[in-house]
XYZ file of N, CA and C in Angstrom:
375
model
N 131.608 100.195 86.601
C 130.601 101.052 87.345
C 131.090 101.145 88.809
N 131.033 102.386 89.260
C 131.336 102.596 90.685
C 130.176 103.484 91.191
N 129.851 103.395 92.431
C 128.949 104.170 93.068
C 129.333 104.388 94.496
N 128.847 105.455 95.088
C 129.008 105.810 96.486
C 127.779 106.207 97.157
N 127.495 105.810 98.403
C 126.318 106.123 99.150
C 126.730 106.716 100.418
N 126.130 107.826 100.772
C 126.414 108.319 102.221
C 125.161 109.094 102.669
N 125.060 109.181 103.962
C 124.000 109.879 104.614
C 124.465 111.277 104.943
N 123.822 112.274 104.416
C 124.172 113.655 104.657
C 123.211 114.169 105.744
N 123.762 114.008 106.991
C 122.965 114.307 108.127
C 122.572 115.759 108.256
N 123.451 116.653 107.704
C 123.060 118.123 107.698
C 121.872 118.376 106.962
N 121.680 117.791 105.784
C 120.521 118.033 104.972
C 119.395 116.957 105.093
N 119.782 115.848 105.807
C 118.689 114.805 105.983
C 118.325 114.110 104.779
N 119.432 113.854 103.938
C 119.253 113.189 102.566
C 120.289 112.144 102.418
N 119.883 110.884 101.937
C 120.893 109.927 101.541
C 121.204 110.185 100.096
N 122.540 110.288 99.880
C 123.058 110.791 98.519
C 123.830 109.602 97.949
N 123.436 109.418 96.678
C 124.010 108.253 95.913
C 124.595 108.788 94.627
N 125.778 108.473 94.280
C 126.433 108.918 93.007
C 126.863 107.685 92.237
N 126.512 107.638 90.998
C 126.911 106.639 90.102
C 127.815 107.173 89.047
N 128.810 106.374 88.564
C 129.725 106.684 87.473
C 130.013 105.424 86.716
N 129.963 105.622 85.357
C 130.256 104.535 84.447
C 128.875 103.803 83.984
N 129.013 102.571 83.507
C 127.947 101.836 83.013
C 127.084 101.223 84.220
N 125.863 101.625 84.176
C 124.897 101.151 85.314
C 124.138 100.031 84.764
N 124.555 98.831 85.135
C 123.930 97.562 84.715
C 123.070 97.086 85.892
N 122.290 95.988 85.606
C 121.330 95.449 86.589
C 121.997 94.945 87.834
N 123.202 94.361 87.746
C 123.801 93.731 88.969
C 124.268 95.029 89.930
N 124.861 96.026 89.301
C 125.240 97.155 90.050
C 124.055 97.912 90.656
N 122.961 98.032 89.953
C 121.746 98.537 90.359
C 121.134 97.876 91.528
N 121.180 96.560 91.449
C 120.557 95.771 92.590
C 121.474 95.804 93.795
N 122.750 95.887 93.653
C 123.676 96.000 94.788
C 123.547 97.326 95.480
N 123.476 98.339 94.634
C 123.277 99.720 95.209
C 121.950 99.823 95.876
N 120.919 99.316 95.287
C 119.514 99.380 95.909
C 119.615 98.709 97.267
N 120.179 97.561 97.409
C 120.320 96.871 98.688
C 121.026 97.800 99.734
N 122.052 98.389 99.375
C 122.792 99.327 100.308
C 121.915 100.462 100.645
N 121.235 101.053 99.708
C 120.352 102.208 99.944
C 119.268 101.829 100.909
N 118.589 100.702 100.734
C 117.514 100.272 101.630
C 118.040 100.048 103.050
N 119.264 99.498 103.102
C 119.794 99.146 104.409
C 120.178 100.607 105.159
N 120.575 101.559 104.325
C 120.902 102.876 104.900
C 119.614 103.673 105.340
N 118.594 103.527 104.553
C 117.302 104.131 104.881
C 116.829 103.498 106.168
N 116.915 102.184 106.373
C 116.446 101.593 107.557
C 117.327 102.027 108.778
N 118.609 102.030 108.549
C 119.486 102.394 109.656
C 119.322 103.800 110.182
N 119.317 104.729 109.119
C 119.212 106.203 109.450
C 117.825 106.652 109.683
N 116.833 105.924 109.199
C 115.426 106.356 109.290
C 115.272 107.636 108.525
N 115.893 107.630 107.391
C 115.877 108.774 106.452
C 115.243 108.296 105.177
N 114.172 109.097 104.822
C 113.298 108.659 103.648
C 113.406 109.436 102.451
N 114.508 110.259 102.309
C 114.772 111.095 101.171
C 116.152 110.609 100.567
N 116.076 110.210 99.289
C 117.195 109.700 98.492
C 117.430 110.431 97.321
N 118.635 110.981 97.106
C 119.103 111.747 95.953
C 119.939 110.806 95.228
N 119.669 110.409 94.005
C 120.671 109.636 93.193
C 121.098 110.525 91.973
N 122.419 110.681 91.915
C 123.037 111.470 90.861
C 123.494 110.513 89.818
N 122.987 110.493 88.625
C 123.321 109.672 87.607
C 123.933 110.430 86.364
N 124.265 111.654 86.587
C 124.847 112.473 85.524
C 126.149 111.893 84.887
N 126.883 111.080 85.671
C 128.139 110.562 85.121
C 127.985 109.000 84.882
N 126.760 108.594 84.794
C 126.447 107.141 84.577
C 125.846 106.920 83.144
N 126.166 105.823 82.562
C 125.546 105.395 81.331
C 124.570 104.256 81.648
N 123.283 104.480 81.379
C 122.206 103.560 81.704
C 122.401 102.317 80.742
N 122.626 101.153 81.383
C 122.722 99.903 80.693
C 121.589 98.981 81.067
N 120.537 99.518 81.431
C 119.387 98.804 81.960
C 118.265 98.626 80.801
N 117.716 97.507 80.753
C 116.668 97.336 79.755
C 115.340 97.897 80.422
N 114.352 98.162 79.512
C 112.994 98.631 79.959
C 112.447 97.585 80.941
N 112.626 96.269 80.617
C 112.088 95.186 81.449
C 112.707 95.312 82.900
N 113.973 95.476 82.874
C 114.687 95.638 84.161
C 114.252 96.753 84.981
N 113.950 97.871 84.291
C 113.529 99.077 84.957
C 112.082 98.860 85.482
N 111.248 98.100 84.621
C 109.920 97.854 85.074
C 109.819 96.977 86.254
N 110.814 96.115 86.475
C 110.805 95.240 87.628
C 111.446 95.839 88.889
N 111.945 97.034 88.780
C 112.629 97.626 89.824
C 111.723 97.842 91.056
N 110.471 98.263 90.958
C 109.712 98.484 92.136
C 109.489 97.152 92.898
N 109.321 96.029 92.206
C 109.324 94.709 92.967
C 110.619 94.396 93.654
N 111.743 94.746 92.998
C 113.032 94.471 93.707
C 113.131 95.303 94.987
N 112.668 96.595 94.806
C 112.648 97.472 96.039
C 111.703 96.938 97.170
N 110.529 96.451 96.820
C 109.622 95.862 97.720
C 110.334 94.684 98.454
N 110.894 93.865 97.650
C 111.591 92.648 98.206
C 112.583 92.992 99.279
N 113.421 93.928 98.932
C 114.515 94.395 99.861
C 113.929 95.128 101.020
N 113.000 95.975 100.779
C 112.270 96.683 101.886
C 111.661 95.805 102.870
N 110.997 94.786 102.432
C 110.208 93.857 103.298
C 111.221 93.212 104.245
N 112.461 92.903 103.762
C 113.453 92.213 104.524
C 113.850 93.012 105.745
N 113.737 94.376 105.782
C 114.047 95.269 106.895
C 112.823 95.951 107.482
N 111.726 95.415 107.142
C 110.420 95.992 107.564
C 110.320 97.446 107.331
N 110.464 97.858 106.035
C 110.475 99.213 105.630
C 109.361 99.436 104.641
N 108.576 100.553 104.720
C 107.539 100.887 103.772
C 108.217 101.622 102.565
N 108.487 100.963 101.527
C 109.157 101.484 100.388
C 108.338 102.674 99.768
N 107.107 102.684 99.935
C 106.345 103.857 99.403
C 106.527 105.177 100.195
N 107.047 105.058 101.396
C 107.357 106.255 102.152
C 108.597 106.957 101.821
N 109.318 106.308 100.803
C 110.607 106.845 100.506
C 110.458 107.821 99.198
N 111.033 109.054 99.298
C 111.021 109.998 98.242
C 112.273 109.865 97.470
N 112.265 109.680 96.160
C 113.581 109.462 95.333
C 113.542 110.577 94.342
N 114.717 111.358 94.331
C 115.032 112.376 93.346
C 116.168 111.805 92.590
N 116.040 111.789 91.186
C 117.130 111.322 90.365
C 117.585 112.570 89.510
N 118.888 112.829 89.649
C 119.463 113.880 88.848
C 120.158 113.264 87.653
N 119.771 113.617 86.457
C 120.334 113.020 85.294
C 120.095 113.875 84.126
N 120.760 113.600 82.969
C 120.336 114.186 81.720
C 119.192 113.412 81.344
N 118.012 114.079 81.161
C 116.789 113.458 80.863
C 116.875 112.547 79.685
N 116.504 111.316 79.924
C 116.454 110.329 78.831
C 115.183 109.561 78.881
N 114.802 108.854 77.757
C 113.535 108.140 77.693
C 113.482 107.058 78.723
N 114.732 106.392 79.053
C 114.674 105.406 80.065
C 114.330 105.972 81.445
N 114.850 107.150 81.751
C 114.630 107.662 83.104
C 113.188 108.177 83.194
N 112.596 108.731 82.099
C 111.231 109.066 82.175
C 110.331 107.917 82.391
N 110.774 106.773 81.714
C 110.084 105.430 82.011
C 110.129 105.144 83.444
N 111.322 105.154 83.955
C 111.585 104.832 85.467
C 110.557 105.605 86.235
N 110.514 106.990 86.070
C 109.656 107.858 86.807
C 108.227 107.501 86.679
N 107.815 107.096 85.442
C 106.439 106.643 85.302
C 106.080 105.411 85.923
N 107.041 104.342 85.839
C 106.784 103.067 86.496
C 106.570 103.295 88.025
N 107.535 104.038 88.616
C 107.376 104.173 90.094
C 106.118 104.985 90.390
N 105.879 106.045 89.676
C 104.656 106.886 90.069
C 103.390 106.058 89.799
N 103.318 105.195 88.752
C 102.085 104.476 88.491
C 101.885 103.398 89.572
N 102.879 103.027 90.283
C 102.777 102.020 91.424
C 102.731 102.686 92.741
N 102.519 103.936 92.812
C 102.338 104.576 94.146
C 103.565 105.095 94.836
N 104.716 105.076 94.156
C 105.940 105.507 94.782
C 106.162 106.911 94.385
N 107.012 107.651 95.224
C 107.370 108.942 94.971
C 108.751 109.070 94.350
N 108.802 109.397 93.039
C 110.067 109.500 92.351
C 109.870 110.669 91.267
N 110.980 111.495 91.197
C 110.947 112.553 90.234
C 112.418 112.612 89.607
N 112.380 112.998 88.281
C 113.637 113.209 87.627
C 113.948 114.770 87.561
N 115.202 115.037 87.736
C 115.696 116.393 87.751
C 116.922 116.536 86.883
N 117.248 117.789 86.373
C 118.543 117.993 85.759
C 119.480 118.936 86.652
N 118.882 119.402 87.737
C 119.534 120.249 88.689
C 119.513 119.705 90.051
N 120.689 119.504 90.714
C 120.716 118.871 92.027
C 120.002 119.738 93.145
N 120.144 121.110 92.970
C 119.562 122.064 93.991
C 117.964 121.910 93.932
N 117.452 121.740 92.688
C 116.021 121.537 92.562
C 115.521 120.237 93.113
N 116.338 119.196 92.928
C 116.030 117.815 93.413
C 116.059 117.931 94.971
N 117.017 118.503 95.596
C 117.042 118.513 97.012
C 115.862 119.433 97.566
N 115.464 120.501 96.883
C 114.288 121.313 97.345
C 113.101 120.449 97.358
N 112.922 119.612 96.298
C 111.721 118.758 96.106
C 111.705 117.714 97.211
N 112.902 117.215 97.566
C 112.943 116.154 98.692
C 112.597 116.790 99.925
N 112.944 117.949 100.216
C 112.621 118.614 101.533
C 111.226 118.987 101.693
N 110.511 119.219 100.582
C 109.151 119.695 100.773
C 108.161 118.473 100.965
N 107.211 118.607 101.817
C 106.348 117.453 102.132
C 105.179 117.459 101.217
């Protein structure tokens, strides 16, 4: 699994791209880097592109993700619920579950199949 993270200053979005098998170790490492970049750039819009990734996460690992996010966010005094997450992927049951888990816990996360629609959603308040 490889991933890249960068701050797109022109659009005001942190962009993350995943390729290959996305397992829990890679997801946690990426999440830590994303939280650090959010804190550094004070950018609260994150676009994750998983179209070239294969989800190798269990439902239990996905269910635990909001807690992982809280733990990492607390470390840098960041309100994780202020972050909007748009995930671009081929819609799967796992990603729908991810969206529901985050939404049910008061986080802003949406799944898209089109990057342009994801970016438009991130920009609207």
